[in-house]
Coordinates of C-alpha atoms in Angstrom, one line a residue:
Chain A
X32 CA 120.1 132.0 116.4
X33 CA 121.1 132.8 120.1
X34 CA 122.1 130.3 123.1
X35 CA 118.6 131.2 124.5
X36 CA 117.0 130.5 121.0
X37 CA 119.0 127.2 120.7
X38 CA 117.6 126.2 124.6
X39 CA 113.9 127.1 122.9
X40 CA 114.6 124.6 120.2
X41 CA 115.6 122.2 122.4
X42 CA 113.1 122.2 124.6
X43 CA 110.5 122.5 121.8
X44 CA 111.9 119.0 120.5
X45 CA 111.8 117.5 124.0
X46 CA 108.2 119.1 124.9
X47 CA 106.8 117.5 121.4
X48 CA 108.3 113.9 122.3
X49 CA 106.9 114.3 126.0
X50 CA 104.2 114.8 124.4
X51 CA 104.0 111.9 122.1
X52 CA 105.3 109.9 124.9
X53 CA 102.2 110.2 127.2
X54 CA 99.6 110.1 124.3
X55 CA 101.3 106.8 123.4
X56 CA 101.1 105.1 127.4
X57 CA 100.6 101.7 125.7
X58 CA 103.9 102.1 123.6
X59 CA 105.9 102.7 127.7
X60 CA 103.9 99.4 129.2
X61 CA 104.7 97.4 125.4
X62 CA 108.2 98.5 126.1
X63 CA 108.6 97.3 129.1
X64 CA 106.9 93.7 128.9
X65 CA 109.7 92.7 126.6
X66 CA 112.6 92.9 129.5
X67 CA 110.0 91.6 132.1
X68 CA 109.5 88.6 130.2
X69 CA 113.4 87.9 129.9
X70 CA 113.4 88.2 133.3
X71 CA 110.6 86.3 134.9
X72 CA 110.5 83.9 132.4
X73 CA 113.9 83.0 130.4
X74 CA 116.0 84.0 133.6
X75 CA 114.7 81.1 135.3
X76 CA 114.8 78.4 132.9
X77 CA 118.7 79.8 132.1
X78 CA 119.3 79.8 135.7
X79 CA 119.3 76.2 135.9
X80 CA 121.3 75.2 133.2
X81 CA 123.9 78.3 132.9
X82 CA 126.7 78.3 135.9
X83 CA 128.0 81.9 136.3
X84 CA 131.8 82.0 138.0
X85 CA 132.7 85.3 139.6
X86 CA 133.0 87.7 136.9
X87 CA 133.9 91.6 137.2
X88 CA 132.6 93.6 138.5
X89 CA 130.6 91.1 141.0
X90 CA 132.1 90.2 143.6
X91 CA 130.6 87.3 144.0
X92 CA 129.0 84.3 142.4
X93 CA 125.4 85.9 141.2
X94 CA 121.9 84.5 140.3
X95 CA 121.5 84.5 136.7
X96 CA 118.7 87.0 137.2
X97 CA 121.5 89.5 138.6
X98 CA 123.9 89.0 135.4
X99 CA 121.0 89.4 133.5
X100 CA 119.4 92.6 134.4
X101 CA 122.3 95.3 133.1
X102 CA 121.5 93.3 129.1
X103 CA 118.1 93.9 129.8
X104 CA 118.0 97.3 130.5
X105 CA 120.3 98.3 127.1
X106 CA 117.7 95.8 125.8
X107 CA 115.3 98.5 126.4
X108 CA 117.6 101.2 125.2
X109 CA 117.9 99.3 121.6
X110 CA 114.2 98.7 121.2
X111 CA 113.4 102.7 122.2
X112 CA 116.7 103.9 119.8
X113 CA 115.2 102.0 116.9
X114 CA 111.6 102.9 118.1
X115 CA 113.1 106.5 117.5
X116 CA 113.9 105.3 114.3
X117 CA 110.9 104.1 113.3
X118 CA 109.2 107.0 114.5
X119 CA 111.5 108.9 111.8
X120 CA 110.7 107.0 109.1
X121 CA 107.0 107.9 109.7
X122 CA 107.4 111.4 110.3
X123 CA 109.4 111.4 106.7
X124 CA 106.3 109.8 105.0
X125 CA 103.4 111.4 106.8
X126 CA 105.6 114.7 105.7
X127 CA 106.2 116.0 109.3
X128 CA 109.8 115.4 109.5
X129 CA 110.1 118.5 106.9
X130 CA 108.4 120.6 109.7
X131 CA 111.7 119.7 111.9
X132 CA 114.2 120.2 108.9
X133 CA 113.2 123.6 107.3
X134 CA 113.7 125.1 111.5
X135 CA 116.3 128.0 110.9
X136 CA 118.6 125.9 113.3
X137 CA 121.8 123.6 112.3
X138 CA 120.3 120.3 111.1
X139 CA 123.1 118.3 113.1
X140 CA 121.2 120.5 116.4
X141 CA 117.7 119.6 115.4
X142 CA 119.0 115.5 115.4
X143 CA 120.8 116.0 118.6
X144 CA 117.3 117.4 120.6
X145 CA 115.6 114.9 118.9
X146 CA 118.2 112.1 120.1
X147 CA 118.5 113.6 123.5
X148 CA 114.8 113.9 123.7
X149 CA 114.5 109.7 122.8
X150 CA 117.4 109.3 125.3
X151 CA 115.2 110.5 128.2
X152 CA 112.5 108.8 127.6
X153 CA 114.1 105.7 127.4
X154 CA 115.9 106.4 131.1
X155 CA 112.5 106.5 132.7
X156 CA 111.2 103.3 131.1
X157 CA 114.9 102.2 132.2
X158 CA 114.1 102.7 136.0
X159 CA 110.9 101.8 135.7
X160 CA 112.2 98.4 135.1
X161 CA 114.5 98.2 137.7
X162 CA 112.5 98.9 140.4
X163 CA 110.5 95.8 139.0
X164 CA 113.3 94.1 139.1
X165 CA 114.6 95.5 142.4
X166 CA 111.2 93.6 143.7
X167 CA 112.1 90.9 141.7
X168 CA 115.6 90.3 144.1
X169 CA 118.1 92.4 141.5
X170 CA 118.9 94.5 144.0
X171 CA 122.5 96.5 142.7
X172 CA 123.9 98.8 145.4
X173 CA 121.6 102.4 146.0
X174 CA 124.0 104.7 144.8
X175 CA 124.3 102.2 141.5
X176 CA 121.0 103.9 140.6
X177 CA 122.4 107.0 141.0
X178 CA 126.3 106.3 139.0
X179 CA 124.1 104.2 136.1
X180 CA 122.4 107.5 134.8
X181 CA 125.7 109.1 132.8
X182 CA 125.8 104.9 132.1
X183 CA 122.9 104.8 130.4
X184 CA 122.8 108.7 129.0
X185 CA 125.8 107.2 126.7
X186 CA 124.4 103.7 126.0
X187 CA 121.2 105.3 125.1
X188 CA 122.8 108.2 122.6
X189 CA 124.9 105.7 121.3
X190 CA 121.9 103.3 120.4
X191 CA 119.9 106.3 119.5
X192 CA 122.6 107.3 116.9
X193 CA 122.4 104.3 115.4
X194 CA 118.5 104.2 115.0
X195 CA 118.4 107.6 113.6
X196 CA 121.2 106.5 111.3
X197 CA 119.5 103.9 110.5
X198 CA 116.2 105.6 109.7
X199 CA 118.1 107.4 106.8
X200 CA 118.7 104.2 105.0
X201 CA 115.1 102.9 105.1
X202 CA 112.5 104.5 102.8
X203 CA 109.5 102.7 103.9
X204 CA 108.0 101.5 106.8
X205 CA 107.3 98.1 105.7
X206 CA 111.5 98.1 105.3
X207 CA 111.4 97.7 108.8
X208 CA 110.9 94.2 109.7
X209 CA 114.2 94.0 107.9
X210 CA 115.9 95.7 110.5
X211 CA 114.8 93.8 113.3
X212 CA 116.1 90.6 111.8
X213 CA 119.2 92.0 110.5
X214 CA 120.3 94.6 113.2
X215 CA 117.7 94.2 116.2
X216 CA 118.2 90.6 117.2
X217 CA 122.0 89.8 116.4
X218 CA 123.2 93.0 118.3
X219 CA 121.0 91.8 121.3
X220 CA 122.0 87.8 120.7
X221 CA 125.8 88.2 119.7
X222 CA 126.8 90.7 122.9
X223 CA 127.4 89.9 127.1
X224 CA 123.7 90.5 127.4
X225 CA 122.8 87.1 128.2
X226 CA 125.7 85.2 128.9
X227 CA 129.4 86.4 129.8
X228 CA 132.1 86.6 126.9
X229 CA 134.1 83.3 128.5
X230 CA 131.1 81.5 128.0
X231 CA 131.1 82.2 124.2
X232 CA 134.7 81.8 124.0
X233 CA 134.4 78.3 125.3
X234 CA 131.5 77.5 122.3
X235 CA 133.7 79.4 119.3
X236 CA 136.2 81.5 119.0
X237 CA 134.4 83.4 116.0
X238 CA 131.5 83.7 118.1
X239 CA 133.4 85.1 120.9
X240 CA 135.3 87.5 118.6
X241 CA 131.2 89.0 117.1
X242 CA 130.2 89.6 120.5
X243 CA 133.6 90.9 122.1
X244 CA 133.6 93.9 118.7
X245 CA 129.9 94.1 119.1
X246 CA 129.4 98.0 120.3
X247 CA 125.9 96.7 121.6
X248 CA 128.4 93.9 124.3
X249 CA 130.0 97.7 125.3
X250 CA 127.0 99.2 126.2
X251 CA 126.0 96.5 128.7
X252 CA 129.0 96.2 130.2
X253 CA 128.8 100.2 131.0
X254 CA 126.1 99.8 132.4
X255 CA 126.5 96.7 134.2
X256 CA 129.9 98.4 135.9
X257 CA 128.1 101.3 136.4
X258 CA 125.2 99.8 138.2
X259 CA 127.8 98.0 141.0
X260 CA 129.6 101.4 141.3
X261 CA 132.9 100.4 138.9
X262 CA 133.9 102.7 135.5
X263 CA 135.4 99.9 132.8
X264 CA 137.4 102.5 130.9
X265 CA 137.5 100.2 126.7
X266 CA 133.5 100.0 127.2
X267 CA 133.3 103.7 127.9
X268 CA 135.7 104.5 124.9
X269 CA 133.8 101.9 122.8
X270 CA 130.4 103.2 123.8
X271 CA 131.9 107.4 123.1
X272 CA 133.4 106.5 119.8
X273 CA 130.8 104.3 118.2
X274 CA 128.4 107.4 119.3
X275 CA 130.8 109.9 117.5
X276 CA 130.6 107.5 114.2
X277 CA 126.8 107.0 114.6
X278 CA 125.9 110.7 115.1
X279 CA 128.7 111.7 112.5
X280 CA 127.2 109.2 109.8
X281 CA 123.6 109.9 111.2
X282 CA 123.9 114.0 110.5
X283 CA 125.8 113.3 106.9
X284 CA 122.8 111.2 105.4
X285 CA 120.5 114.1 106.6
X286 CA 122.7 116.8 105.6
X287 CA 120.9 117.9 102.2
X288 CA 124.2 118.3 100.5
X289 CA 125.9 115.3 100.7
X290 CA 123.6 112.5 102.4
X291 CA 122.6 109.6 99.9
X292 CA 118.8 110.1 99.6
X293 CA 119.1 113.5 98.5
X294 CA 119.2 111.7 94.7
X295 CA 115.9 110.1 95.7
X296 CA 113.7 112.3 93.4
X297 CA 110.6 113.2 96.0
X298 CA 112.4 111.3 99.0
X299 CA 113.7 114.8 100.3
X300 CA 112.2 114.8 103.9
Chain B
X172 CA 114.5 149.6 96.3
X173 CA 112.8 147.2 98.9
X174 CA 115.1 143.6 98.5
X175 CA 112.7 141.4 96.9
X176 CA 111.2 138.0 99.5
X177 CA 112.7 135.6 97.0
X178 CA 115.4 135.3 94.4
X179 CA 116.5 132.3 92.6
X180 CA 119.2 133.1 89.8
X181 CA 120.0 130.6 87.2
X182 CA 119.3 127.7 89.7
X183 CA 119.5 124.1 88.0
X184 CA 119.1 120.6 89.8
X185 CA 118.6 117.4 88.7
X186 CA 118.6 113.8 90.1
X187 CA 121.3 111.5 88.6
X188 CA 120.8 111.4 84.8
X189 CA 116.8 113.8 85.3
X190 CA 117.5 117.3 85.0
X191 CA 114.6 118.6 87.3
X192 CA 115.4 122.3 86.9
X193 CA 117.8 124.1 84.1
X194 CA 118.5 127.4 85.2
X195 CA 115.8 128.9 86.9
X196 CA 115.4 132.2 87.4
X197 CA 112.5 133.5 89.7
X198 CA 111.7 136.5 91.3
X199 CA 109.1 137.2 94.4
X200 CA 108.8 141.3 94.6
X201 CA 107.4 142.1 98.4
X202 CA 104.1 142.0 99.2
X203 CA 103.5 140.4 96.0
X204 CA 101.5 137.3 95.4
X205 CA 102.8 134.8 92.4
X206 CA 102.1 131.7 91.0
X207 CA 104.1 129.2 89.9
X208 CA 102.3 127.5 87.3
X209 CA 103.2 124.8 85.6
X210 CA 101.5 120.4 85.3
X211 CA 102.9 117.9 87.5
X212 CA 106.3 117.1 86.9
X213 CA 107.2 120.7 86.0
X214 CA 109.4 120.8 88.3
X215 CA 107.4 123.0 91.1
X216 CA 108.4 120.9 94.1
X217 CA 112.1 120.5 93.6
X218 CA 111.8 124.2 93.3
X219 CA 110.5 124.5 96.7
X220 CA 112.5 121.9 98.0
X221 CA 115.7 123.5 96.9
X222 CA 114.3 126.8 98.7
X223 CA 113.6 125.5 102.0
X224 CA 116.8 123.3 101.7
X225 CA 115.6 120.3 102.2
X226 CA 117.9 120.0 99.2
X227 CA 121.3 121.0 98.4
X228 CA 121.6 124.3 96.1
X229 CA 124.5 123.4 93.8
X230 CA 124.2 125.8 91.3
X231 CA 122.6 129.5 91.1
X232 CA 121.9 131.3 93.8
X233 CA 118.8 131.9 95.8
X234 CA 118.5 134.3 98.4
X235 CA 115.6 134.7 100.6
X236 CA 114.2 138.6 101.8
X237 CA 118.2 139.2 101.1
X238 CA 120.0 135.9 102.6
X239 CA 121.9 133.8 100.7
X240 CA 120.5 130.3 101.7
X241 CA 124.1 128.4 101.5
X242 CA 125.9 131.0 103.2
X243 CA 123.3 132.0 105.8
X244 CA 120.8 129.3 105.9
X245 CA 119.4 129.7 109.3
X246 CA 118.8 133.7 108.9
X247 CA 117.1 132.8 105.2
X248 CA 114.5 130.1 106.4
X249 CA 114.0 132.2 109.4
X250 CA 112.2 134.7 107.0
X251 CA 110.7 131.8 105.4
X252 CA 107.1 130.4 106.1
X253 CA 105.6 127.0 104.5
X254 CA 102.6 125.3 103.4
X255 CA 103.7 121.4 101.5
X256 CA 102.1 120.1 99.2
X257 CA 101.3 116.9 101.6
X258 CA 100.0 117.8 105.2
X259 CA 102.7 118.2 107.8
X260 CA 100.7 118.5 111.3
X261 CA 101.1 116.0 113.8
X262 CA 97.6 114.3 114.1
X263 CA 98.1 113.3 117.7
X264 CA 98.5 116.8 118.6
X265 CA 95.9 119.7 119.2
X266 CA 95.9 122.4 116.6
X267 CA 98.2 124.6 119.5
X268 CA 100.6 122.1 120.0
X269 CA 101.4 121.8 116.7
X270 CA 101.6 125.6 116.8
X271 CA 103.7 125.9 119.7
X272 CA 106.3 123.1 118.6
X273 CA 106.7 124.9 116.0
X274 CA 107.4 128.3 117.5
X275 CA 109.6 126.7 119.8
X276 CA 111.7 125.4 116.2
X277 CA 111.8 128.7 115.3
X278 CA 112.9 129.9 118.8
X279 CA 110.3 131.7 119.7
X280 CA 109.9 132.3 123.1
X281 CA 106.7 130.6 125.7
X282 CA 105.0 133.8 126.1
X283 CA 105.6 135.4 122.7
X284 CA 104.6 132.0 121.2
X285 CA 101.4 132.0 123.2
X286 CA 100.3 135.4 122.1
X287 CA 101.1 134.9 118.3
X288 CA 99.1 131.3 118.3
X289 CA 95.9 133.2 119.6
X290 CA 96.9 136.0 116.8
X291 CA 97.1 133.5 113.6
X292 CA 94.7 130.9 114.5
X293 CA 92.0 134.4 114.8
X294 CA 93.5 135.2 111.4
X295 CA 92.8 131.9 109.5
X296 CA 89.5 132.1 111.5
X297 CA 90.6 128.5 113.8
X298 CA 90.3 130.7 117.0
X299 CA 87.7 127.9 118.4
X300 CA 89.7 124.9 117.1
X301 CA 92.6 125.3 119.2
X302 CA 92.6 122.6 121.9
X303 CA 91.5 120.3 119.1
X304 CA 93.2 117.3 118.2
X305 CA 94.1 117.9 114.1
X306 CA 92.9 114.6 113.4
X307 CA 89.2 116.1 114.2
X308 CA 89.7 118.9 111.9
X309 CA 88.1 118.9 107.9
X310 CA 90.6 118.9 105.2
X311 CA 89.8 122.6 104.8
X312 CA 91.0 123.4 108.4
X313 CA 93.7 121.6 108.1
X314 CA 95.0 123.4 105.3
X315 CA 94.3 127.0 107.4
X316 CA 95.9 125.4 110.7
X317 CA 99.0 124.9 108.4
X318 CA 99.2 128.5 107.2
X319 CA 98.9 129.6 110.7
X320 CA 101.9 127.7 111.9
X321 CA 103.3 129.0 109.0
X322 CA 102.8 132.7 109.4
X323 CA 103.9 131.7 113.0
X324 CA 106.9 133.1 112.9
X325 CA 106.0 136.2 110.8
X326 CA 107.9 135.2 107.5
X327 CA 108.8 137.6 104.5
X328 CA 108.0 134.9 102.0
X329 CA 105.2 132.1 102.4
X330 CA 105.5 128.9 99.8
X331 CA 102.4 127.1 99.2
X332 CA 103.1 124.0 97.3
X333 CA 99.7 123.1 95.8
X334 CA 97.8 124.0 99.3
X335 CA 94.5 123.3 97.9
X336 CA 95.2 119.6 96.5
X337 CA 92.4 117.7 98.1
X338 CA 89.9 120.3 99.1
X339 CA 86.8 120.8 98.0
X340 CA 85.2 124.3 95.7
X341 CA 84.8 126.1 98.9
X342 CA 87.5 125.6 101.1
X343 CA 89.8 126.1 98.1
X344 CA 88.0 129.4 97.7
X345 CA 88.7 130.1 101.6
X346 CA 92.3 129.2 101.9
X347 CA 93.0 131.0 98.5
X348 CA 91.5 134.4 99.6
X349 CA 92.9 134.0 102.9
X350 CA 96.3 133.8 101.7
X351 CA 95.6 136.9 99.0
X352 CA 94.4 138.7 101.9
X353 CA 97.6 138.3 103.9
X354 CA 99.9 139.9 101.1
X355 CA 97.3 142.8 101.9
X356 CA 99.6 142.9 105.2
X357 CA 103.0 142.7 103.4
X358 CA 103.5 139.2 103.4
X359 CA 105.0 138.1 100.3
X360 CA 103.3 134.8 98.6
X361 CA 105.0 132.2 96.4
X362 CA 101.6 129.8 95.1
X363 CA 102.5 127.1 93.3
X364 CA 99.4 125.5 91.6
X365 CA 98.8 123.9 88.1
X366 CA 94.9 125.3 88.4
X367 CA 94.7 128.4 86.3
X368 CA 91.2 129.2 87.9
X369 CA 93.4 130.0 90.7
X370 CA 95.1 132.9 89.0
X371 CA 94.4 136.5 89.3
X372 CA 94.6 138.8 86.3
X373 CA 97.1 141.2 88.7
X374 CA 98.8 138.3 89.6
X375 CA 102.6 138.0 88.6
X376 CA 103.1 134.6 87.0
X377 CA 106.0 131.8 86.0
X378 CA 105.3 128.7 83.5
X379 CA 107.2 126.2 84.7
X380 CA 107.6 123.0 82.3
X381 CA 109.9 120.5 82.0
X382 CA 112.1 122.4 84.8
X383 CA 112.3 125.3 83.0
X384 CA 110.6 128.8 82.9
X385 CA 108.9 129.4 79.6
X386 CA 107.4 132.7 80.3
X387 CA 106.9 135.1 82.8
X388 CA 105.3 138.5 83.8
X389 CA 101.5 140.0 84.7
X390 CA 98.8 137.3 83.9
X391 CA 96.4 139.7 82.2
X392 CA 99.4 140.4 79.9
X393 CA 100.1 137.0 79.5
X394 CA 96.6 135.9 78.9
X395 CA 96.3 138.2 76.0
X396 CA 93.7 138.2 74.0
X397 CA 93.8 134.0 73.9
X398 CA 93.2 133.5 77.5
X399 CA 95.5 132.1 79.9
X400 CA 94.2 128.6 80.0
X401 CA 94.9 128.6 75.6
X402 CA 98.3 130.1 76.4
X403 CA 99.1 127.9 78.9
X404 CA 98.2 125.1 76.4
X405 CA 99.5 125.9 73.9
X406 CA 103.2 126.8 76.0
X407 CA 103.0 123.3 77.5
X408 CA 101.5 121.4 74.5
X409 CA 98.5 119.5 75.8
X410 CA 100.1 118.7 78.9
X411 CA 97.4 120.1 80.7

């Protein structure tokens, strides 16, 4: 297949999850109600009993709101990567996913588009919610808006890798409810969404230790240095190499040769 | 001599400890249409599954119109068109969306893809159903929607795994003269089907059973003086 071909397969992938994106509005509002309530609700009941000190990159003491808003928005990133996911696992068992895998083009391709296609979508519902917010009184510098996208591009694959590696392991869609409780909700709870590391540290060490190797705690604090205009080099590696892993591990399970449901008689796609 | 659409040579596969296929060996000559015959279980879907790669090939070789499918995978299911046993259309989408998405997976260009979609859906007769949602269409039109994305990309070899599972007396009768009607244009046909009133007397045939071929060859000459549906029973025991 050509570079031109390769760009028609892309774009075929991204059309079809346009697509599925504006015939499913309620799925962008649903998406987006999550965040808001963290915001308008638990932000101000935290506000008044968490004290923030200055911690990088603000400059200054911030309102809980403010600390809370770069979490929420790889909040979003999580839920839409494991939406992905789930939208994977119905493909395989309504049978359209073979569709995508018999396409003459490199398998590890096909996932990327696919990926890449989730990634975008979950960038607008991204900015949709901070110009909510930016209502609300989060207001980062302009050009953060600008200097979070490459942020969030890498946050969003990485989280996107892990939900499409994920959707390999799960045969059925009722499976799923296991992954929120397992997966979902400690990578959200055990990261710097909510409250800086220090605080953690000063509550358990162990604790502080989860959150600190958590790759989800790297992806906010990318975006979060992002968003105020500062690069924070270990969450940038963090964030690039758990991608590599996730992608890598994502493209073996669906490689027909050597991924681990290829022994699932009838499981194939 | 024309390369043949479909070669499978000595092609075995099994899953853990279930040997699903011993040593198949299969032949689809161009613009020939041939059914794989054999009860459920035989083995048929693994089959197709190994051909379209959605497993891995370990053993044997199978080539499609000439491609080896480990060594050149992308050229060999580029020639390749397919029909699964279980509907693959997204319901969500109109009968040329699903169309287009997949021209666009075969990289097949806007324009190009625009004129081909008018060209199949007239050739399955689904000319009129086009900016329909696939959820509104019958079982029937379905199953002709999914030969026309199939023949989308104007393959050498189309697999039907059981495409009339589900339909009723007519629309099986539709869809299978459709698709004897398009080897009339040099499409080749791979059928899979455990009905023998789906079989031809000119038809070229394989008994699968048990992951194995038992016989193959012209189904008039196989029928015999018996009848196919006694040969086949008495190949497969009382499987049928």
């Amino acid at each position: 297949m050509t570079a031109r071909g390769w760009a028609i397969v892309f774009r075929g992938i991204a059309w079809r999850e346009a697509l599925r994106f504006v015939n499913q509005r309620g799925r962008f509002v649903a998406a987006l109600v999550r965040p808001l309530v963290w915001l308008f609700i638990f932000a101000a009941g935290f506000r008044a009993v968490l004290g923030l000190s200055i911690t990088p990159p603000y400059q200054t003491y911030v309102l809980y709101e403010v600390y809370v808003t770069p979490g929420l928005c790889a909040m979003i990133q999580l839920f839409n990567g494991m939406q992905s996911s789930l939208s994977m696992v119905y493909d395989r068992e309504t049978g359209a996913m073979r569709t995508l895998l018999v396409s003459p083009a490199p398998r590890w391709f096909l996932l990327l588009a696919k990926l890449m296609a989730g990634v975008f979508v979950s960038i607008l519902q991204v900015y949709a919610f901070l110009l909510i917010a930016w209502a609300w009184g989060v207001e980062p510098p302009l050009l953060g808006y600008l200097a979070v996208v490459p942020a969030l591009l890498l946050s969003g694959l990485m989280l996107g890798a892990l939900g499409l590696f994920v959707s390999s392991t799960i045969r059925q869609l009722e499976n799923f409810a296991g992954v929120m409780n397992f997966l979902i909700f400690p990578m959200f709870f055990a990261s710097s969404a909510l409250y800086p590391l220090w605080r953690m540290k000063e509550s358990s060490e162990l604790l502080y230790w989860i959150c600190a190797l958590n790759p989800f705690t790297h992806a906010v604090e990318l975006i979060r240095f992002a968003l105020y205009l500062q690069f924070d080099p270990t969450s940038f590696l963090v964030t690039a190499g758990c991608f590599a892993v996730f992608f890598a591990a994502a493209v073996f399970m669906y490689d027909p040769a050597k991924g681990l449901w290829v022994r699932r008689k009838g499981q194939a796609a | 001599m024309d390369t043949p659409a479909l070669e499978v040579l000595g092609v075995s596969h099994a899953f853990g400890r279930v040997q699903a296929l011993k040593h198949v060996d299969l032949v689809v000559p161009r613009g020939r249409f041939v059914a794989l015959l054999g009860v459920n279980g035989a083995g048929k879907t693994t089959l197709f599954s190994l051909v379209t790669r959605l497993y891995d090939n370990t053993s044997g070789v199978i080539r499609v119109a000439g491609h080896d499918l480990r060594r050149a995978p992308g050229k060999a299911l580029a020639r390749l068109g397919v029909v699964f046993q279980t509907r693959a259309l997204d319901s969500d989408l109109t009968v040329a969306q699903n169309l287009a998405y997949h021209a666009a997976l075969h990289g097949i260009d806007r324009t190009t893809a625009r004129a081909r979609i008018a060209e199949v859906l007239a050739q399955v007769d689904l000319a009129d159903k086009a900016g329909i949602k696939v959820a509104a269409l019958s079982g029937g039109q379905q199953r002709r929607a999914e030969i026309a994305r199939a023949l989308l990309n104007r393959p050498d070899l189309l697999l039907l795994d059981e495409a009339t599972t589900g339909l009723d007396v007519r629309s099986r009768r539709e869809v299978l003269a459709l698709v004897r009607g398009l080897t009339r244009g040099g499409v080749s046909v791979l059928w899979a089907t455990h009905i023998l009133d789906e079989i031809a007397p000119a038809d070229l045939i394989y008994v699968l059973h048990e992951g194995a071929v038992l016989v193959h060859g012209a189904a008039d000459d196989l029928a015999g003086e018996e009848g196919l549906t006694r040969t086949f029973l008495s190949l497969t025991g009382d499987a049928a």
